[in-house]
Amino acid sequence: MAEIAVPEVNIQDIFNLGGKVVVLAGGAGLLGPYFAAAVAAAGGSPVVMDLDGPGAASLSTGLSRRYGVPALGLGLDVGDEAALRSAFAEVRRLGPVHGLVNMVYAKPPGYYQSLESYSAGTWEAALHGSLTSALLCLRETLPEMCARGSGSIVNVGSIYGIVGPDQRIYEGLALTRWIATTYGHRGVRANCLTLGGVQGGQSDRFVERYSGRTPLGRMACPGDYTGALLLLLSEAGRYLTGANLVVDGGWSAW
Ligand SMILES: NC(=O)c1ccc[n+]([C@@H]2O[C@H](COP(=O)([O-])OP(=O)(O)OC[C@H]3O[C@@H](n4cnc5c(N)ncnc54)[C@H](O)[C@@H]3O)[C@@H](O)[C@H]2O)c1
């Protein structure tokens, strides 16, 4: 019988983001600090863009101090084309953009109204904040990724895009597949990271009922998603594109 050669797999190397710039749009909220810390811990340079300028700035300072990597925190409305253009000019001084994580979650006044009384203005503001901003970030980053022949885009979605009727999220997923099929041959990968609910601020009854219908028996904590994010951003995920990676404790598996 022929001998079977043992393949060389270097786990540290394939998850390493050494020196790579990753922009996290909407990165100063609940999940952003965990995602940015995962990038920094993998050796990458996180850039946090958020309406909350002081929050983004203090987070980036803390990340640099803790992980010894360059980091940047920029306060801006990511849906504002001119502001975004100058923000990316600043980012490029740090280095070429390797990764883009679209995770802006716009909640304009009236966001939580029921559908029957939903105002068109609130709807449009939510779409502009969450989706148009993603388009603008893509426009800023795709050309350089294609020119270089590498890049990773992560569009963060929600389980309510796959088990609920939230058409905005379906559009998000279609956008991911469109980028994946159009730019794959130029070395750019695009994936959707679909997340389950994170515990924080809900009533005890809600947490109990949500946990009860989740196979893993609990809501997520923000750190639950960092491994999946690194998989999508790093060499470890080099053959992953156009995928919807559902990380939800089994919520959508029933
Ligand atoms: N938290 C959850 O339970 C959960 C569950 C599933 C999916 N997600 C998804 O994860 C992503 C992040 O969610 P989160 O819980 O961290 O949200 P969050 O509301 O805590 O943070 C979102 C951030 O986006 C920023 N933002 C909003 N509009 C902006 C704009 N125009 N320009 C710049 N920044 C803007 C806010 O200031 C905020 O810091 C979102 O895509 C969300 O849909 C969250």
PDB file of N, CA, C and O in Angstrom, residues 33-59:
ATOM      1  N   PRO A  33     -17.135  46.356  18.420  1.00  0.00           N
ATOM      2  CA  PRO A  33     -15.900  46.264  19.208  1.00  0.00           C
ATOM      3  C   PRO A  33     -15.334  44.839  19.239  1.00  0.00           C
ATOM      4  O   PRO A  33     -14.118  44.648  19.206  1.00  0.00           O
ATOM      5  N   TYR A  34     -16.208  43.839  19.278  1.00  0.00           N
ATOM      6  CA  TYR A  34     -15.750  42.436  19.278  1.00  0.00           C
ATOM      7  C   TYR A  34     -15.141  42.078  17.926  1.00  0.00           C
ATOM      8  O   TYR A  34     -14.109  41.401  17.847  1.00  0.00           O
ATOM      9  N   PHE A  35     -15.792  42.534  16.863  1.00  0.00           N
ATOM     10  CA  PHE A  35     -15.282  42.236  15.520  1.00  0.00           C
ATOM     11  C   PHE A  35     -13.934  42.940  15.305  1.00  0.00           C
ATOM     12  O   PHE A  35     -12.998  42.371  14.768  1.00  0.00           O
ATOM     13  N   ALA A  36     -13.870  44.196  15.727  1.00  0.00           N
ATOM     14  CA  ALA A  36     -12.630  44.959  15.557  1.00  0.00           C
ATOM     15  C   ALA A  36     -11.509  44.332  16.383  1.00  0.00           C
ATOM     16  O   ALA A  36     -10.353  44.246  15.939  1.00  0.00           O
ATOM     17  N   ALA A  37     -11.839  43.863  17.589  1.00  0.00           N
ATOM     18  CA  ALA A  37     -10.826  43.224  18.439  1.00  0.00           C
ATOM     19  C   ALA A  37     -10.351  41.915  17.813  1.00  0.00           C
ATOM     20  O   ALA A  37      -9.164  41.569  17.892  1.00  0.00           O
ATOM     21  N   ALA A  38     -11.258  41.192  17.153  1.00  0.00           N
ATOM     22  CA  ALA A  38     -10.859  39.940  16.495  1.00  0.00           C
ATOM     23  C   ALA A  38      -9.877  40.233  15.362  1.00  0.00           C
ATOM     24  O   ALA A  38      -8.876  39.524  15.189  1.00  0.00           O
ATOM     25  N   VAL A  39     -10.155  41.296  14.604  1.00  0.00           N
ATOM     26  CA  VAL A  39      -9.244  41.696  13.518  1.00  0.00           C
ATOM     27  C   VAL A  39      -7.871  42.041  14.092  1.00  0.00           C
ATOM     28  O   VAL A  39      -6.825  41.587  13.606  1.00  0.00           O
ATOM     29  N   ALA A  40      -7.879  42.852  15.168  1.00  0.00           N
ATOM     30  CA  ALA A  40      -6.616  43.275  15.784  1.00  0.00           C
ATOM     31  C   ALA A  40      -5.861  42.081  16.369  1.00  0.00           C
ATOM     32  O   ALA A  40      -4.641  41.968  16.220  1.00  0.00           O
ATOM     33  N   ALA A  41      -6.595  41.172  17.011  1.00  0.00           N
ATOM     34  CA  ALA A  41      -5.945  40.004  17.625  1.00  0.00           C
ATOM     35  C   ALA A  41      -5.323  39.107  16.558  1.00  0.00           C
ATOM     36  O   ALA A  41      -4.354  38.391  16.837  1.00  0.00           O
ATOM     37  N   ALA A  42      -5.873  39.166  15.330  1.00  0.00           N
ATOM     38  CA  ALA A  42      -5.313  38.377  14.227  1.00  0.00           C
ATOM     39  C   ALA A  42      -4.206  39.151  13.506  1.00  0.00           C
ATOM     40  O   ALA A  42      -3.730  38.727  12.455  1.00  0.00           O
ATOM     41  N   GLY A  43      -3.820  40.315  14.048  1.00  0.00           N
ATOM     42  CA  GLY A  43      -2.703  41.087  13.500  1.00  0.00           C
ATOM     43  C   GLY A  43      -3.112  42.133  12.482  1.00  0.00           C
ATOM     44  O   GLY A  43      -2.267  42.845  11.938  1.00  0.00           O
ATOM     45  N   GLY A  44      -4.412  42.244  12.202  1.00  0.00           N
ATOM     46  CA  GLY A  44      -4.882  43.223  11.225  1.00  0.00           C
ATOM     47  C   GLY A  44      -5.009  44.614  11.820  1.00  0.00           C
ATOM     48  O   GLY A  44      -4.881  44.809  13.034  1.00  0.00           O
ATOM     49  N   SER A  45      -5.244  45.584  10.942  1.00  0.00           N
ATOM     50  CA  SER A  45      -5.437  46.974  11.384  1.00  0.00           C
ATOM     51  C   SER A  45      -6.905  47.339  11.222  1.00  0.00           C
ATOM     52  O   SER A  45      -7.365  47.587  10.103  1.00  0.00           O
ATOM     53  N   PRO A  46      -7.664  47.372  12.314  1.00  0.00           N
ATOM     54  CA  PRO A  46      -9.082  47.693  12.189  1.00  0.00           C
ATOM     55  C   PRO A  46      -9.326  49.191  12.023  1.00  0.00           C
ATOM     56  O   PRO A  46      -8.685  50.008  12.678  1.00  0.00           O
ATOM     57  N   VAL A  47     -10.262  49.519  11.149  1.00  0.00           N
ATOM     58  CA  VAL A  47     -10.694  50.908  10.994  1.00  0.00           C
ATOM     59  C   VAL A  47     -12.179  50.942  11.316  1.00  0.00           C
ATOM     60  O   VAL A  47     -12.983  50.309  10.631  1.00  0.00           O
ATOM     61  N   VAL A  48     -12.525  51.664  12.382  1.00  0.00           N
ATOM     62  CA  VAL A  48     -13.918  51.726  12.815  1.00  0.00           C
ATOM     63  C   VAL A  48     -14.526  53.023  12.298  1.00  0.00           C
ATOM     64  O   VAL A  48     -14.056  54.114  12.616  1.00  0.00           O
ATOM     65  N   MET A  49     -15.557  52.898  11.459  1.00  0.00           N
ATOM     66  CA  MET A  49     -16.292  54.075  10.985  1.00  0.00           C
ATOM     67  C   MET A  49     -17.671  54.039  11.615  1.00  0.00           C
ATOM     68  O   MET A  49     -18.363  53.027  11.514  1.00  0.00           O
ATOM     69  N   ASP A  50     -18.067  55.154  12.224  1.00  0.00           N
ATOM     70  CA  ASP A  50     -19.365  55.141  12.902  1.00  0.00           C
ATOM     71  C   ASP A  50     -19.851  56.576  13.113  1.00  0.00           C
ATOM     72  O   ASP A  50     -19.042  57.502  13.216  1.00  0.00           O
ATOM     73  N   LEU A  51     -21.155  56.742  13.199  1.00  0.00           N
ATOM     74  CA  LEU A  51     -21.734  58.040  13.568  1.00  0.00           C
ATOM     75  C   LEU A  51     -21.184  58.493  14.910  1.00  0.00           C
ATOM     76  O   LEU A  51     -21.007  59.680  15.151  1.00  0.00           O
ATOM     77  N   ASP A  52     -20.923  57.528  15.771  1.00  0.00           N
ATOM     78  CA  ASP A  52     -20.380  57.810  17.104  1.00  0.00           C
ATOM     79  C   ASP A  52     -18.856  57.994  17.000  1.00  0.00           C
ATOM     80  O   ASP A  52     -18.080  57.059  17.192  1.00  0.00           O
ATOM     81  N   GLY A  53     -18.460  59.246  16.678  1.00  0.00           N
ATOM     82  CA  GLY A  53     -17.037  59.540  16.487  1.00  0.00           C
ATOM     83  C   GLY A  53     -16.192  59.302  17.727  1.00  0.00           C
ATOM     84  O   GLY A  53     -15.179  58.598  17.662  1.00  0.00           O
ATOM     85  N   PRO A  54     -16.600  59.862  18.899  1.00  0.00           N
ATOM     86  CA  PRO A  54     -15.787  59.641  20.105  1.00  0.00           C
ATOM     87  C   PRO A  54     -15.670  58.159  20.450  1.00  0.00           C
ATOM     88  O   PRO A  54     -14.613  57.681  20.856  1.00  0.00           O
ATOM     89  N   GLY A  55     -16.763  57.423  20.265  1.00  0.00           N
ATOM     90  CA  GLY A  55     -16.736  55.978  20.542  1.00  0.00           C
ATOM     91  C   GLY A  55     -15.755  55.273  19.619  1.00  0.00           C
ATOM     92  O   GLY A  55     -14.938  54.450  20.071  1.00  0.00           O
ATOM     93  N   ALA A  56     -15.807  55.606  18.329  1.00  0.00           N
ATOM     94  CA  ALA A  56     -14.915  54.967  17.359  1.00  0.00           C
ATOM     95  C   ALA A  56     -13.460  55.297  17.687  1.00  0.00           C
ATOM     96  O   ALA A  56     -12.574  54.434  17.627  1.00  0.00           O
ATOM     97  N   ALA A  57     -13.212  56.571  18.076  1.00  0.00           N
ATOM     98  CA  ALA A  57     -11.843  56.997  18.370  1.00  0.00           C
ATOM     99  C   ALA A  57     -11.304  56.296  19.619  1.00  0.00           C
ATOM    100  O   ALA A  57     -10.163  55.795  19.625  1.00  0.00           O
ATOM    101  N   SER A  58     -12.122  56.227  20.668  1.00  0.00           N
ATOM    102  CA  SER A  58     -11.609  55.605  21.897  1.00  0.00           C
ATOM    103  C   SER A  58     -11.416  54.106  21.689  1.00  0.00           C
ATOM    104  O   SER A  58     -10.470  53.513  22.201  1.00  0.00           O
ATOM    105  N   LEU A  59     -12.296  53.499  20.901  1.00  0.00           N
ATOM    106  CA  LEU A  59     -12.133  52.067  20.623  1.00  0.00           C
ATOM    107  C   LEU A  59     -10.823  51.810  19.874  1.00  0.00           C
ATOM    108  O   LEU A  59     -10.056  50.902  20.234  1.00  0.00           O
TER     109      LEU A  59
END
